[in-house]
PDB file of C-alpha atoms in Angstrom:
ATOM      1  CA  UNK A 132      18.884  70.175 -58.218  1.00  0.00           C
ATOM      2  CA  UNK A 133      15.974  72.153 -59.573  1.00  0.00           C
ATOM      3  CA  UNK A 134      12.615  71.847 -57.889  1.00  0.00           C
ATOM      4  CA  UNK A 135      10.732  69.244 -59.874  1.00  0.00           C
ATOM      5  CA  UNK A 136       7.591  70.457 -61.629  1.00  0.00           C
ATOM      6  CA  UNK A 137       5.057  67.678 -62.120  1.00  0.00           C
ATOM      7  CA  UNK A 138       2.046  68.078 -64.402  1.00  0.00           C
ATOM      8  CA  UNK A 139      -1.330  68.541 -62.734  1.00  0.00           C
ATOM      9  CA  UNK A 140      -2.749  66.016 -65.163  1.00  0.00           C
ATOM     10  CA  UNK A 141      -1.138  63.259 -63.100  1.00  0.00           C
ATOM     11  CA  UNK A 142      -4.302  63.036 -60.997  1.00  0.00           C
ATOM     12  CA  UNK A 143      -6.365  61.818 -63.954  1.00  0.00           C
ATOM     13  CA  UNK A 144      -3.984  59.541 -65.797  1.00  0.00           C
ATOM     14  CA  UNK A 145      -5.615  56.190 -65.306  1.00  0.00           C
ATOM     15  CA  UNK A 146      -8.570  56.369 -67.683  1.00  0.00           C
ATOM     16  CA  UNK A 147      -6.539  54.890 -70.520  1.00  0.00           C
ATOM     17  CA  UNK A 148      -4.379  52.414 -68.640  1.00  0.00           C
ATOM     18  CA  UNK A 149      -6.399  49.472 -69.924  1.00  0.00           C
ATOM     19  CA  UNK A 150      -4.662  49.762 -73.289  1.00  0.00           C
ATOM     20  CA  UNK A 151      -1.500  47.714 -73.013  1.00  0.00           C
ATOM     21  CA  UNK A 152       1.541  49.291 -74.630  1.00  0.00           C
ATOM     22  CA  UNK A 153       4.920  47.712 -75.161  1.00  0.00           C
ATOM     23  CA  UNK A 154       7.888  49.736 -73.956  1.00  0.00           C
ATOM     24  CA  UNK A 155      10.579  50.858 -76.363  1.00  0.00           C
ATOM     25  CA  UNK A 156      13.974  52.470 -75.693  1.00  0.00           C
ATOM     26  CA  UNK A 157      13.978  56.260 -75.823  1.00  0.00           C
ATOM     27  CA  UNK A 158      17.137  58.350 -75.817  1.00  0.00           C
ATOM     28  CA  UNK A 159      16.655  61.173 -73.323  1.00  0.00           C
ATOM     29  CA  UNK A 160      20.027  62.540 -74.378  1.00  0.00           C
ATOM     30  CA  UNK A 161      23.356  61.139 -75.541  1.00  0.00           C
ATOM     31  CA  UNK A 162      24.055  59.759 -72.068  1.00  0.00           C
ATOM     32  CA  UNK A 163      20.724  58.513 -70.717  1.00  0.00           C
ATOM     33  CA  UNK A 164      18.275  56.004 -72.225  1.00  0.00           C
ATOM     34  CA  UNK A 165      15.088  54.496 -70.804  1.00  0.00           C
ATOM     35  CA  UNK A 166      12.135  52.538 -72.223  1.00  0.00           C
ATOM     36  CA  UNK A 167       8.745  54.260 -72.497  1.00  0.00           C
ATOM     37  CA  UNK A 168       5.336  53.437 -73.998  1.00  0.00           C
ATOM     38  CA  UNK A 169       5.288  53.656 -77.782  1.00  0.00           C
ATOM     39  CA  UNK A 170       3.044  56.733 -77.906  1.00  0.00           C
ATOM     40  CA  UNK A 171       4.827  58.731 -75.204  1.00  0.00           C
ATOM     41  CA  UNK A 172       4.566  62.513 -75.200  1.00  0.00           C
ATOM     42  CA  UNK A 173       7.442  64.958 -74.948  1.00  0.00           C
ATOM     43  CA  UNK A 174       7.289  68.613 -74.036  1.00  0.00           C
ATOM     44  CA  UNK A 175       9.696  71.327 -72.986  1.00  0.00           C
ATOM     45  CA  UNK A 176       8.560  73.558 -70.145  1.00  0.00           C
ATOM     46  CA  UNK A 177      10.324  75.802 -67.645  1.00  0.00           C
ATOM     47  CA  UNK A 178      13.723  74.603 -68.786  1.00  0.00           C
ATOM     48  CA  UNK A 179      12.793  70.959 -68.421  1.00  0.00           C
ATOM     49  CA  UNK A 180      12.213  68.138 -70.875  1.00  0.00           C
ATOM     50  CA  UNK A 181       9.290  65.975 -69.787  1.00  0.00           C
ATOM     51  CA  UNK A 182       8.579  62.550 -71.292  1.00  0.00           C
ATOM     52  CA  UNK A 183       5.336  60.832 -70.255  1.00  0.00           C
ATOM     53  CA  UNK A 184       3.096  57.972 -71.275  1.00  0.00           C
ATOM     54  CA  UNK A 185       0.555  55.382 -70.154  1.00  0.00           C
ATOM     55  CA  UNK A 186       1.783  51.829 -69.761  1.00  0.00           C
ATOM     56  CA  UNK A 187      -0.335  48.725 -69.289  1.00  0.00           C
ATOM     57  CA  UNK A 188      -0.552  49.231 -65.526  1.00  0.00           C
ATOM     58  CA  UNK A 189       0.995  52.575 -64.614  1.00  0.00           C
ATOM     59  CA  UNK A 190       1.916  56.037 -65.786  1.00  0.00           C
ATOM     60  CA  UNK A 191       5.547  56.852 -66.541  1.00  0.00           C
ATOM     61  CA  UNK A 192       7.288  60.211 -66.338  1.00  0.00           C
ATOM     62  CA  UNK A 193      10.917  61.097 -67.059  1.00  0.00           C
ATOM     63  CA  UNK A 194      12.110  64.633 -66.371  1.00  0.00           C
ATOM     64  CA  UNK A 195      15.447  66.061 -67.399  1.00  0.00           C
ATOM     65  CA  UNK A 196      16.156  69.414 -65.757  1.00  0.00           C
ATOM     66  CA  UNK A 197      19.313  71.037 -67.058  1.00  0.00           C
ATOM     67  CA  UNK A 198      21.352  72.851 -64.436  1.00  0.00           C
ATOM     68  CA  UNK A 199      22.376  76.483 -64.999  1.00  0.00           C
ATOM     69  CA  UNK A 200      25.637  76.919 -66.894  1.00  0.00           C
ATOM     70  CA  UNK A 201      27.324  78.460 -63.841  1.00  0.00           C
ATOM     71  CA  UNK A 202      26.515  75.487 -61.571  1.00  0.00           C
ATOM     72  CA  UNK A 203      29.562  74.691 -59.463  1.00  0.00           C
ATOM     73  CA  UNK A 204      30.573  71.038 -59.196  1.00  0.00           C
ATOM     74  CA  UNK A 205      29.810  69.392 -55.882  1.00  0.00           C
ATOM     75  CA  UNK A 206      32.910  68.813 -53.801  1.00  0.00           C
ATOM     76  CA  UNK A 207      32.279  65.572 -51.910  1.00  0.00           C
ATOM     77  CA  UNK A 208      29.828  62.710 -51.632  1.00  0.00           C
ATOM     78  CA  UNK A 209      28.155  64.303 -48.628  1.00  0.00           C
ATOM     79  CA  UNK A 210      27.297  67.311 -50.837  1.00  0.00           C
ATOM     80  CA  UNK A 211      25.605  64.985 -53.318  1.00  0.00           C
ATOM     81  CA  UNK A 212      23.739  63.295 -50.457  1.00  0.00           C
ATOM     82  CA  UNK A 213      22.482  66.695 -49.312  1.00  0.00           C
ATOM     83  CA  UNK A 214      21.245  67.596 -52.812  1.00  0.00           C
ATOM     84  CA  UNK A 215      19.380  64.296 -53.150  1.00  0.00           C
ATOM     85  CA  UNK A 216      17.929  64.624 -49.641  1.00  0.00           C
ATOM     86  CA  UNK A 217      16.614  68.111 -50.406  1.00  0.00           C
ATOM     87  CA  UNK A 218      15.059  66.895 -53.640  1.00  0.00           C
ATOM     88  CA  UNK A 219      13.247  64.077 -51.834  1.00  0.00           C
ATOM     89  CA  UNK A 220      11.931  66.630 -49.340  1.00  0.00           C
ATOM     90  CA  UNK A 221      10.787  68.941 -52.149  1.00  0.00           C
ATOM     91  CA  UNK A 222       8.847  66.123 -53.785  1.00  0.00           C
ATOM     92  CA  UNK A 223       7.190  65.196 -50.508  1.00  0.00           C
ATOM     93  CA  UNK A 224       6.214  68.824 -49.838  1.00  0.00           C
ATOM     94  CA  UNK A 225       4.293  68.917 -53.122  1.00  0.00           C
ATOM     95  CA  UNK A 226       1.695  66.670 -51.508  1.00  0.00           C
ATOM     96  CA  UNK A 227       0.253  67.344 -48.058  1.00  0.00           C
ATOM     97  CA  UNK A 228      -0.641  63.702 -47.621  1.00  0.00           C
ATOM     98  CA  UNK A 229       2.547  62.253 -49.125  1.00  0.00           C
ATOM     99  CA  UNK A 230       4.535  59.725 -47.094  1.00  0.00           C
ATOM    100  CA  UNK A 231       8.046  58.577 -48.064  1.00  0.00           C
ATOM    101  CA  UNK A 232       8.587  54.805 -48.069  1.00  0.00           C
ATOM    102  CA  UNK A 233      11.564  52.531 -48.834  1.00  0.00           C
ATOM    103  CA  UNK A 234      14.085  55.354 -49.185  1.00  0.00           C
ATOM    104  CA  UNK A 235      17.500  53.985 -50.136  1.00  0.00           C
ATOM    105  CA  UNK A 236      20.664  54.588 -52.129  1.00  0.00           C
ATOM    106  CA  UNK A 237      21.446  52.672 -55.293  1.00  0.00           C
ATOM    107  CA  UNK A 238      23.716  52.897 -58.317  1.00  0.00           C
ATOM    108  CA  UNK A 239      22.829  53.298 -61.975  1.00  0.00           C
ATOM    109  CA  UNK A 240      25.867  52.640 -64.092  1.00  0.00           C
ATOM    110  CA  UNK A 241      28.663  54.430 -62.248  1.00  0.00           C
ATOM    111  CA  UNK A 242      26.349  57.016 -60.713  1.00  0.00           C
ATOM    112  CA  UNK A 243      24.880  57.167 -57.240  1.00  0.00           C
ATOM    113  CA  UNK A 244      21.091  57.530 -57.188  1.00  0.00           C
ATOM    114  CA  UNK A 245      18.259  57.775 -54.695  1.00  0.00           C
ATOM    115  CA  UNK A 246      15.250  55.446 -54.865  1.00  0.00           C
ATOM    116  CA  UNK A 247      11.999  55.752 -52.921  1.00  0.00           C
ATOM    117  CA  UNK A 248       8.224  55.520 -53.090  1.00  0.00           C
ATOM    118  CA  UNK A 249       5.848  58.359 -52.242  1.00  0.00           C
ATOM    119  CA  UNK A 250       2.458  57.136 -51.004  1.00  0.00           C
ATOM    120  CA  UNK A 251      -0.214  59.789 -51.465  1.00  0.00           C
ATOM    121  CA  UNK A 252      -3.504  59.220 -49.672  1.00  0.00           C
ATOM    122  CA  UNK A 253      -6.282  61.714 -50.403  1.00  0.00           C
ATOM    123  CA  UNK A 254      -9.051  59.186 -49.752  1.00  0.00           C
ATOM    124  CA  UNK A 255     -10.406  61.169 -46.800  1.00  0.00           C
ATOM    125  CA  UNK A 256     -10.803  64.354 -48.853  1.00  0.00           C
ATOM    126  CA  UNK A 257     -11.358  63.373 -52.490  1.00  0.00           C
ATOM    127  CA  UNK A 258     -12.341  59.736 -52.132  1.00  0.00           C
ATOM    128  CA  UNK A 259      -9.759  58.648 -54.700  1.00  0.00           C
ATOM    129  CA  UNK A 260      -7.649  55.570 -54.189  1.00  0.00           C
ATOM    130  CA  UNK A 261      -4.216  56.092 -52.578  1.00  0.00           C
ATOM    131  CA  UNK A 262      -1.451  56.415 -55.148  1.00  0.00           C
ATOM    132  CA  UNK A 263       2.079  55.018 -55.179  1.00  0.00           C
ATOM    133  CA  UNK A 264       4.734  57.071 -56.956  1.00  0.00           C
ATOM    134  CA  UNK A 265       8.048  55.248 -57.373  1.00  0.00           C
ATOM    135  CA  UNK A 266      11.047  57.526 -57.979  1.00  0.00           C
ATOM    136  CA  UNK A 267      14.645  57.252 -59.131  1.00  0.00           C
ATOM    137  CA  UNK A 268      16.659  60.465 -58.698  1.00  0.00           C
ATOM    138  CA  UNK A 269      19.986  61.084 -60.417  1.00  0.00           C
ATOM    139  CA  UNK A 270      22.045  64.260 -60.173  1.00  0.00           C
ATOM    140  CA  UNK A 271      24.980  65.279 -62.359  1.00  0.00           C
ATOM    141  CA  UNK A 272      26.702  68.593 -62.810  1.00  0.00           C
ATOM    142  CA  UNK A 273      25.025  69.070 -66.191  1.00  0.00           C
ATOM    143  CA  UNK A 274      21.474  67.932 -65.375  1.00  0.00           C
ATOM    144  CA  UNK A 275      19.168  66.250 -62.900  1.00  0.00           C
ATOM    145  CA  UNK A 276      17.009  63.283 -63.925  1.00  0.00           C
ATOM    146  CA  UNK A 277      13.767  62.243 -62.263  1.00  0.00           C
ATOM    147  CA  UNK A 278      12.203  58.915 -63.217  1.00  0.00           C
ATOM    148  CA  UNK A 279       8.704  58.217 -61.887  1.00  0.00           C
ATOM    149  CA  UNK A 280       6.217  55.367 -62.117  1.00  0.00           C
ATOM    150  CA  UNK A 281       2.717  56.163 -60.842  1.00  0.00           C
ATOM    151  CA  UNK A 282      -0.091  53.715 -60.024  1.00  0.00           C
ATOM    152  CA  UNK A 283      -3.143  53.472 -57.788  1.00  0.00           C
ATOM    153  CA  UNK A 284      -2.129  51.468 -54.740  1.00  0.00           C
ATOM    154  CA  UNK A 285      -4.665  48.781 -55.602  1.00  0.00           C
ATOM    155  CA  UNK A 286      -2.660  48.028 -58.790  1.00  0.00           C
ATOM    156  CA  UNK A 287       0.701  47.460 -57.120  1.00  0.00           C
ATOM    157  CA  UNK A 288       0.677  43.668 -57.477  1.00  0.00           C
ATOM    158  CA  UNK A 289      -0.226  43.589 -61.147  1.00  0.00           C
ATOM    159  CA  UNK A 290       2.140  46.478 -61.892  1.00  0.00           C
ATOM    160  CA  UNK A 291       5.271  44.858 -60.423  1.00  0.00           C
ATOM    161  CA  UNK A 292       6.492  43.425 -63.722  1.00  0.00           C
ATOM    162  CA  UNK A 293       6.024  46.669 -65.634  1.00  0.00           C
ATOM    163  CA  UNK A 294       7.666  48.742 -62.891  1.00  0.00           C
ATOM    164  CA  UNK A 295      10.653  46.393 -62.906  1.00  0.00           C
ATOM    165  CA  UNK A 296      10.932  46.531 -66.696  1.00  0.00           C
ATOM    166  CA  UNK A 297      10.694  50.331 -66.666  1.00  0.00           C
ATOM    167  CA  UNK A 298      13.259  50.782 -63.886  1.00  0.00           C
ATOM    168  CA  UNK A 299      15.713  48.221 -65.255  1.00  0.00           C
ATOM    169  CA  UNK A 300      15.603  49.806 -68.701  1.00  0.00           C
ATOM    170  CA  UNK A 301      17.358  52.919 -67.375  1.00  0.00           C
ATOM    171  CA  UNK A 302      20.829  52.948 -68.933  1.00  0.00           C
ATOM    172  CA  UNK A 303      23.677  55.375 -68.311  1.00  0.00           C
ATOM    173  CA  UNK A 304      26.497  55.776 -70.825  1.00  0.00           C
ATOM    174  CA  UNK A 305      29.997  54.835 -69.569  1.00  0.00           C
ATOM    175  CA  UNK A 306      31.102  58.422 -70.150  1.00  0.00           C
ATOM    176  CA  UNK A 307      29.087  59.486 -67.102  1.00  0.00           C
ATOM    177  CA  UNK A 308      31.242  58.716 -64.083  1.00  0.00           C
ATOM    178  CA  UNK A 309      31.045  59.494 -60.384  1.00  0.00           C
ATOM    179  CA  UNK A 310      33.234  62.594 -60.832  1.00  0.00           C
ATOM    180  CA  UNK A 311      30.371  64.057 -62.883  1.00  0.00           C
ATOM    181  CA  UNK A 312      28.413  64.105 -59.599  1.00  0.00           C
ATOM    182  CA  UNK A 313      31.118  65.265 -57.173  1.00  0.00           C
ATOM    183  CA  UNK A 314      34.800  65.992 -57.543  1.00  0.00           C
ATOM    184  CA  UNK A 315      36.619  64.541 -54.547  1.00  0.00           C
ATOM    185  CA  UNK A 316      36.624  60.918 -53.433  1.00  0.00           C
ATOM    186  CA  UNK A 317      38.122  61.937 -50.098  1.00  0.00           C
ATOM    187  CA  UNK A 318      35.447  61.333 -47.493  1.00  0.00           C
ATOM    188  CA  UNK A 319      37.595  62.754 -44.689  1.00  0.00           C
ATOM    189  CA  UNK A 320      36.964  61.998 -41.021  1.00  0.00           C
ATOM    190  CA  UNK A 321      33.323  61.645 -40.104  1.00  0.00           C
ATOM    191  CA  UNK A 322      31.750  63.881 -37.466  1.00  0.00           C
ATOM    192  CA  UNK A 323      31.436  60.967 -35.048  1.00  0.00           C
ATOM    193  CA  UNK A 324      35.061  60.034 -35.526  1.00  0.00           C
ATOM    194  CA  UNK A 325      36.136  63.626 -34.892  1.00  0.00           C
ATOM    195  CA  UNK A 326      34.154  63.712 -31.644  1.00  0.00           C
ATOM    196  CA  UNK A 327      35.702  60.425 -30.563  1.00  0.00           C
ATOM    197  CA  UNK A 328      39.198  61.571 -31.538  1.00  0.00           C
ATOM    198  CA  UNK A 329      39.244  65.101 -30.190  1.00  0.00           C
ATOM    199  CA  UNK A 330      36.976  64.372 -27.256  1.00  0.00           C
ATOM    200  CA  UNK A 331      38.690  61.148 -26.223  1.00  0.00           C
ATOM    201  CA  UNK A 332      42.304  62.251 -26.675  1.00  0.00           C
ATOM    202  CA  UNK A 333      42.418  64.496 -23.578  1.00  0.00           C
ATOM    203  CA  UNK A 334      41.013  61.640 -21.475  1.00  0.00           C
ATOM    204  CA  UNK A 335      43.698  59.283 -22.746  1.00  0.00           C
ATOM    205  CA  UNK A 336      46.419  61.836 -21.924  1.00  0.00           C
ATOM    206  CA  UNK A 337      45.069  62.286 -18.405  1.00  0.00           C
ATOM    207  CA  UNK A 338      45.098  58.513 -17.837  1.00  0.00           C
ATOM    208  CA  UNK A 339      48.679  58.268 -19.104  1.00  0.00           C
ATOM    209  CA  UNK A 340      49.830  61.083 -16.804  1.00  0.00           C
ATOM    210  CA  UNK A 341      48.140  59.480 -13.797  1.00  0.00           C
ATOM    211  CA  UNK A 342      49.793  56.112 -14.522  1.00  0.00           C
ATOM    212  CA  UNK A 343      53.230  57.708 -15.016  1.00  0.00           C
ATOM    213  CA  UNK A 344      53.003  59.644 -11.732  1.00  0.00           C
ATOM    214  CA  UNK A 345      51.827  56.566  -9.887  1.00  0.00           C
ATOM    215  CA  UNK A 346      54.743  54.517 -11.231  1.00  0.00           C
ATOM    216  CA  UNK A 347      57.192  57.251 -10.188  1.00  0.00           C
ATOM    217  CA  UNK A 348      55.805  57.210  -6.631  1.00  0.00           C
ATOM    218  CA  UNK A 349      56.084  53.436  -6.455  1.00  0.00           C
ATOM    219  CA  UNK A 350      59.704  53.594  -7.635  1.00  0.00           C
ATOM    220  CA  UNK A 351      60.514  56.277  -5.089  1.00  0.00           C
TER     221      UNK A 351
END
């Protein structure tokens, strides 16, 4: 997944949030749709399509980053997990004071996604209110999608309804299936199971041999 480039203007987005705007469905591409404020902006930069707009309570950003044409498909679910984990780490590294909260897996349509909130607190240096940035991350072989909802922490209660409406409006076409994220459904034997199997087997064999020899001695 490409490193996500977020606009520097995010730090001054809240001046116009008092103007309530109804959300309307926007087709990001033929497979992904989400609702955005009516006067959203769209721009293409560094190989990414960025949609952004002010809602009634928060600022919304949707980024589609197309993967290079030679991108190899991920093999297994653990490979997808690693990609999503690295992306979460990249987002956190963009802010020195960022703290990951409520990190969890979810599904959108048939796709596996990662959901979390990044709390950014620069109050000790800039005096600004801490910010909450709620993310949904989706990776496919063709493109990576980043959905973000940004608010000052003090707005989190009044922004709940809008955040829910924004997040729930994300729709994935049925054509996008789990095999568009990784090829094999074979999870194989986990590392812990391998340790238990290969580490415990010799012990079991030793116990069996001891019991067999003991029984032979008793018979004799």
